[in-house]
Amino acid sequence: MTVRQIMSTKVFTVHPDKKLFVVGEVMEWAHVRHVPVVDAHGRLVGIVSHRDLLRASISSVETHIVRAERRQHLAQIAVAQVMQAPAHTVTPETTVRQAAAIMRTFHVGCLPVIENGVLVGIVMAHDMLGHIVHSLSLSEPQASSAA
């Protein structure tokens, strides 16, 4: 099985000059934990994870800091300052097994999928788990309902 068969093609991206506040909004709105960073031609230049966003944020433990101050803080930081670059990538023809090995080796939760130099999708740990669950359900014998 290849990455093409399990990857998501609906990918939310940002440009490196955008502010982290935008990334936080995208993550919250789209319910994603990784946002690829692309240039004006759609070429991948990095990736921002939820963990990167948290590292750059003002701690929520500080009770005297209000949400508006946290948002203002993130509105001052460019994506380029915190993105991981270069990002580990795969092609649509990479096997799921190879992609899983890359994710495990480099401790990453997703891999942008690149074809002809352009971002065409993303494969996440969640996609891998879905593939495993589906594969296991096909290989397990069905329980009989004989009484």
PDB file of C-alpha atoms in Angstrom:
ATOM      1  CA  MET A   1       0.000   0.000   0.000  1.00  0.00           C
ATOM      2  CA  THR A   2       1.261   3.498  -0.802  1.00  0.00           C
ATOM      3  CA  VAL A   3       0.952   6.840   0.939  1.00  0.00           C
ATOM      4  CA  ARG A   4      -1.334   8.015  -1.878  1.00  0.00           C
ATOM      5  CA  GLN A   5      -3.993   5.603  -0.608  1.00  0.00           C
ATOM      6  CA  ILE A   6      -4.127   6.985   2.936  1.00  0.00           C
ATOM      7  CA  MET A   7      -2.910  10.597   2.712  1.00  0.00           C
ATOM      8  CA  SER A   8      -5.116  13.615   3.210  1.00  0.00           C
ATOM      9  CA  THR A   9      -5.247  15.927   0.206  1.00  0.00           C
ATOM     10  CA  LYS A  10      -7.114  18.681   2.013  1.00  0.00           C
ATOM     11  CA  VAL A  11      -4.113  20.434   3.548  1.00  0.00           C
ATOM     12  CA  PHE A  12      -4.202  23.756   5.350  1.00  0.00           C
ATOM     13  CA  THR A  13      -0.994  25.716   4.722  1.00  0.00           C
ATOM     14  CA  VAL A  14       0.556  29.036   5.679  1.00  0.00           C
ATOM     15  CA  HIS A  15       3.319  31.205   4.279  1.00  0.00           C
ATOM     16  CA  PRO A  16       6.509  31.780   6.298  1.00  0.00           C
ATOM     17  CA  ASP A  17       5.780  35.492   6.782  1.00  0.00           C
ATOM     18  CA  LYS A  18       2.424  34.845   8.497  1.00  0.00           C
ATOM     19  CA  LYS A  19       2.200  35.174  12.254  1.00  0.00           C
ATOM     20  CA  LEU A  20       1.807  32.293  14.699  1.00  0.00           C
ATOM     21  CA  PHE A  21      -1.570  33.646  15.713  1.00  0.00           C
ATOM     22  CA  VAL A  22      -2.819  32.625  12.233  1.00  0.00           C
ATOM     23  CA  VAL A  23      -1.386  29.118  12.665  1.00  0.00           C
ATOM     24  CA  GLY A  24      -3.142  28.776  16.021  1.00  0.00           C
ATOM     25  CA  GLU A  25      -6.430  29.839  14.481  1.00  0.00           C
ATOM     26  CA  VAL A  26      -6.027  27.393  11.579  1.00  0.00           C
ATOM     27  CA  MET A  27      -5.186  24.539  13.954  1.00  0.00           C
ATOM     28  CA  GLU A  28      -8.172  25.274  16.160  1.00  0.00           C
ATOM     29  CA  TRP A  29     -10.634  25.805  13.299  1.00  0.00           C
ATOM     30  CA  ALA A  30      -9.510  22.828  11.184  1.00  0.00           C
ATOM     31  CA  HIS A  31      -8.771  20.510  14.126  1.00  0.00           C
ATOM     32  CA  VAL A  32      -5.230  19.812  12.908  1.00  0.00           C
ATOM     33  CA  ARG A  33      -1.924  19.585  14.756  1.00  0.00           C
ATOM     34  CA  HIS A  34       0.440  20.222  11.834  1.00  0.00           C
ATOM     35  CA  VAL A  35       0.462  23.021   9.282  1.00  0.00           C
ATOM     36  CA  PRO A  36       2.872  22.877   6.336  1.00  0.00           C
ATOM     37  CA  VAL A  37       4.608  26.121   5.417  1.00  0.00           C
ATOM     38  CA  VAL A  38       4.797  26.805   1.671  1.00  0.00           C
ATOM     39  CA  ASP A  39       6.207  29.540  -0.524  1.00  0.00           C
ATOM     40  CA  ALA A  40       4.229  31.442  -3.170  1.00  0.00           C
ATOM     41  CA  HIS A  41       4.730  28.563  -5.641  1.00  0.00           C
ATOM     42  CA  GLY A  42       3.354  25.871  -3.306  1.00  0.00           C
ATOM     43  CA  ARG A  43       6.789  24.461  -2.510  1.00  0.00           C
ATOM     44  CA  LEU A  44       7.257  23.205   1.023  1.00  0.00           C
ATOM     45  CA  VAL A  45       9.695  25.255   3.108  1.00  0.00           C
ATOM     46  CA  GLY A  46       8.898  23.868   6.573  1.00  0.00           C
ATOM     47  CA  ILE A  47       6.215  22.719   8.964  1.00  0.00           C
ATOM     48  CA  VAL A  48       4.736  24.031  12.215  1.00  0.00           C
ATOM     49  CA  SER A  49       3.386  21.587  14.773  1.00  0.00           C
ATOM     50  CA  HIS A  50       1.098  22.219  17.686  1.00  0.00           C
ATOM     51  CA  ARG A  51       4.115  21.557  19.902  1.00  0.00           C
ATOM     52  CA  ASP A  52       6.038  24.360  18.133  1.00  0.00           C
ATOM     53  CA  LEU A  53       3.112  26.673  18.748  1.00  0.00           C
ATOM     54  CA  LEU A  54       2.999  25.758  22.440  1.00  0.00           C
ATOM     55  CA  ARG A  55       6.763  26.325  22.819  1.00  0.00           C
ATOM     56  CA  ALA A  56       6.390  29.840  21.428  1.00  0.00           C
ATOM     57  CA  SER A  57       3.299  30.664  23.511  1.00  0.00           C
ATOM     58  CA  ILE A  58       3.085  32.419  26.813  1.00  0.00           C
ATOM     59  CA  SER A  59       2.312  29.811  29.431  1.00  0.00           C
ATOM     60  CA  SER A  60      -1.334  29.402  30.373  1.00  0.00           C
ATOM     61  CA  VAL A  61      -0.098  28.600  33.895  1.00  0.00           C
ATOM     62  CA  GLU A  62       0.554  32.284  34.347  1.00  0.00           C
ATOM     63  CA  THR A  63      -2.872  33.157  35.729  1.00  0.00           C
ATOM     64  CA  HIS A  64      -2.352  36.885  35.463  1.00  0.00           C
ATOM     65  CA  ILE A  65      -1.850  36.639  31.686  1.00  0.00           C
ATOM     66  CA  VAL A  66      -5.151  36.917  29.889  1.00  0.00           C
ATOM     67  CA  ARG A  67      -6.011  35.214  26.620  1.00  0.00           C
ATOM     68  CA  ALA A  68      -5.803  38.494  24.708  1.00  0.00           C
ATOM     69  CA  GLU A  69      -2.182  38.926  25.817  1.00  0.00           C
ATOM     70  CA  ARG A  70      -1.326  35.422  24.613  1.00  0.00           C
ATOM     71  CA  ARG A  71      -2.939  36.134  21.250  1.00  0.00           C
ATOM     72  CA  GLN A  72      -1.092  39.432  20.958  1.00  0.00           C
ATOM     73  CA  HIS A  73       2.188  37.666  21.740  1.00  0.00           C
ATOM     74  CA  LEU A  74       1.604  35.099  18.954  1.00  0.00           C
ATOM     75  CA  ALA A  75       0.626  37.904  16.564  1.00  0.00           C
ATOM     76  CA  GLN A  76       4.196  39.229  16.830  1.00  0.00           C
ATOM     77  CA  ILE A  77       6.038  36.006  15.927  1.00  0.00           C
ATOM     78  CA  ALA A  78       6.546  35.020  12.286  1.00  0.00           C
ATOM     79  CA  VAL A  79       6.008  31.395  11.299  1.00  0.00           C
ATOM     80  CA  ALA A  80       9.546  31.324   9.860  1.00  0.00           C
ATOM     81  CA  GLN A  81      10.949  31.834  13.369  1.00  0.00           C
ATOM     82  CA  VAL A  82       9.532  28.577  14.757  1.00  0.00           C
ATOM     83  CA  MET A  83       8.868  26.282  11.799  1.00  0.00           C
ATOM     84  CA  GLN A  84      10.838  23.079  11.478  1.00  0.00           C
ATOM     85  CA  ALA A  85      12.905  23.228   8.304  1.00  0.00           C
ATOM     86  CA  PRO A  86      13.609  21.266   6.335  1.00  0.00           C
ATOM     87  CA  ALA A  87      10.681  18.950   6.950  1.00  0.00           C
ATOM     88  CA  HIS A  88      10.899  15.209   6.431  1.00  0.00           C
ATOM     89  CA  THR A  89       8.809  14.353   3.371  1.00  0.00           C
ATOM     90  CA  VAL A  90       7.588  11.440   1.271  1.00  0.00           C
ATOM     91  CA  THR A  91       6.137  11.028  -2.214  1.00  0.00           C
ATOM     92  CA  PRO A  92       2.707   9.589  -3.000  1.00  0.00           C
ATOM     93  CA  GLU A  93       4.426   6.366  -4.118  1.00  0.00           C
ATOM     94  CA  THR A  94       6.284   5.847  -0.822  1.00  0.00           C
ATOM     95  CA  THR A  95       5.002   2.723   0.876  1.00  0.00           C
ATOM     96  CA  VAL A  96       3.037   3.110   4.074  1.00  0.00           C
ATOM     97  CA  ARG A  97       5.633   0.923   5.784  1.00  0.00           C
ATOM     98  CA  GLN A  98       8.474   3.242   4.667  1.00  0.00           C
ATOM     99  CA  ALA A  99       6.541   6.326   5.767  1.00  0.00           C
ATOM    100  CA  ALA A 100       5.851   4.785   9.177  1.00  0.00           C
ATOM    101  CA  ALA A 101       9.554   3.988   9.563  1.00  0.00           C
ATOM    102  CA  ILE A 102      10.500   7.588   8.757  1.00  0.00           C
ATOM    103  CA  MET A 103       7.947   8.923  11.255  1.00  0.00           C
ATOM    104  CA  ARG A 104       9.229   6.606  13.949  1.00  0.00           C
ATOM    105  CA  THR A 105      12.920   7.226  13.238  1.00  0.00           C
ATOM    106  CA  PHE A 106      12.586  11.009  13.313  1.00  0.00           C
ATOM    107  CA  HIS A 107       9.831  11.202  15.962  1.00  0.00           C
ATOM    108  CA  VAL A 108       7.446  13.173  13.746  1.00  0.00           C
ATOM    109  CA  GLY A 109       3.657  13.015  13.740  1.00  0.00           C
ATOM    110  CA  CYS A 110       3.187  13.709  10.046  1.00  0.00           C
ATOM    111  CA  LEU A 111       4.928  13.772   6.703  1.00  0.00           C
ATOM    112  CA  PRO A 112       4.143  16.255   3.956  1.00  0.00           C
ATOM    113  CA  VAL A 113       3.672  14.502   0.618  1.00  0.00           C
ATOM    114  CA  ILE A 114       5.583  16.068  -2.271  1.00  0.00           C
ATOM    115  CA  GLU A 115       5.106  15.381  -5.983  1.00  0.00           C
ATOM    116  CA  ASN A 116       7.083  17.230  -8.665  1.00  0.00           C
ATOM    117  CA  GLY A 117       8.346  19.611  -5.997  1.00  0.00           C
ATOM    118  CA  VAL A 118       4.856  20.666  -4.869  1.00  0.00           C
ATOM    119  CA  LEU A 119       2.910  19.788  -1.731  1.00  0.00           C
ATOM    120  CA  VAL A 120       0.048  17.459  -2.706  1.00  0.00           C
ATOM    121  CA  GLY A 121      -0.989  16.013   0.645  1.00  0.00           C
ATOM    122  CA  ILE A 122      -0.040  15.049   4.149  1.00  0.00           C
ATOM    123  CA  VAL A 123       0.074  11.706   5.919  1.00  0.00           C
ATOM    124  CA  MET A 124      -0.374  11.756   9.675  1.00  0.00           C
ATOM    125  CA  ALA A 125       0.065   9.252  12.469  1.00  0.00           C
ATOM    126  CA  HIS A 126      -3.730   9.214  12.643  1.00  0.00           C
ATOM    127  CA  ASP A 127      -3.868   8.013   9.020  1.00  0.00           C
ATOM    128  CA  MET A 128      -1.381   5.262   9.874  1.00  0.00           C
ATOM    129  CA  LEU A 129      -3.492   4.117  12.813  1.00  0.00           C
ATOM    130  CA  GLY A 130      -6.586   4.048  10.607  1.00  0.00           C
ATOM    131  CA  HIS A 131      -4.723   1.874   8.116  1.00  0.00           C
ATOM    132  CA  ILE A 132      -3.604  -0.499  10.885  1.00  0.00           C
ATOM    133  CA  VAL A 133      -7.103  -0.799  12.343  1.00  0.00           C
ATOM    134  CA  HIS A 134      -8.556  -1.468   8.892  1.00  0.00           C
ATOM    135  CA  SER A 135      -5.854  -4.054   8.091  1.00  0.00           C
ATOM    136  CA  LEU A 136      -6.330  -5.842  11.402  1.00  0.00           C
ATOM    137  CA  SER A 137     -10.099  -5.968  11.020  1.00  0.00           C
ATOM    138  CA  LEU A 138      -9.665  -7.664   7.645  1.00  0.00           C
ATOM    139  CA  SER A 139      -7.272 -10.264   9.025  1.00  0.00           C
ATOM    140  CA  GLU A 140      -9.180 -11.167  12.203  1.00  0.00           C
ATOM    141  CA  PRO A 141     -11.637 -14.054  11.961  1.00  0.00           C
ATOM    142  CA  GLN A 142     -15.225 -13.027  12.398  1.00  0.00           C
ATOM    143  CA  ALA A 143     -16.839 -14.268  15.608  1.00  0.00           C
ATOM    144  CA  SER A 144     -19.645 -16.717  14.986  1.00  0.00           C
ATOM    145  CA  SER A 145     -23.010 -16.067  16.521  1.00  0.00           C
ATOM    146  CA  ALA A 146     -23.883 -19.739  17.029  1.00  0.00           C
ATOM    147  CA  ALA A 147     -25.627 -20.387  20.291  1.00  0.00           C
TER     148      ALA A 147
END
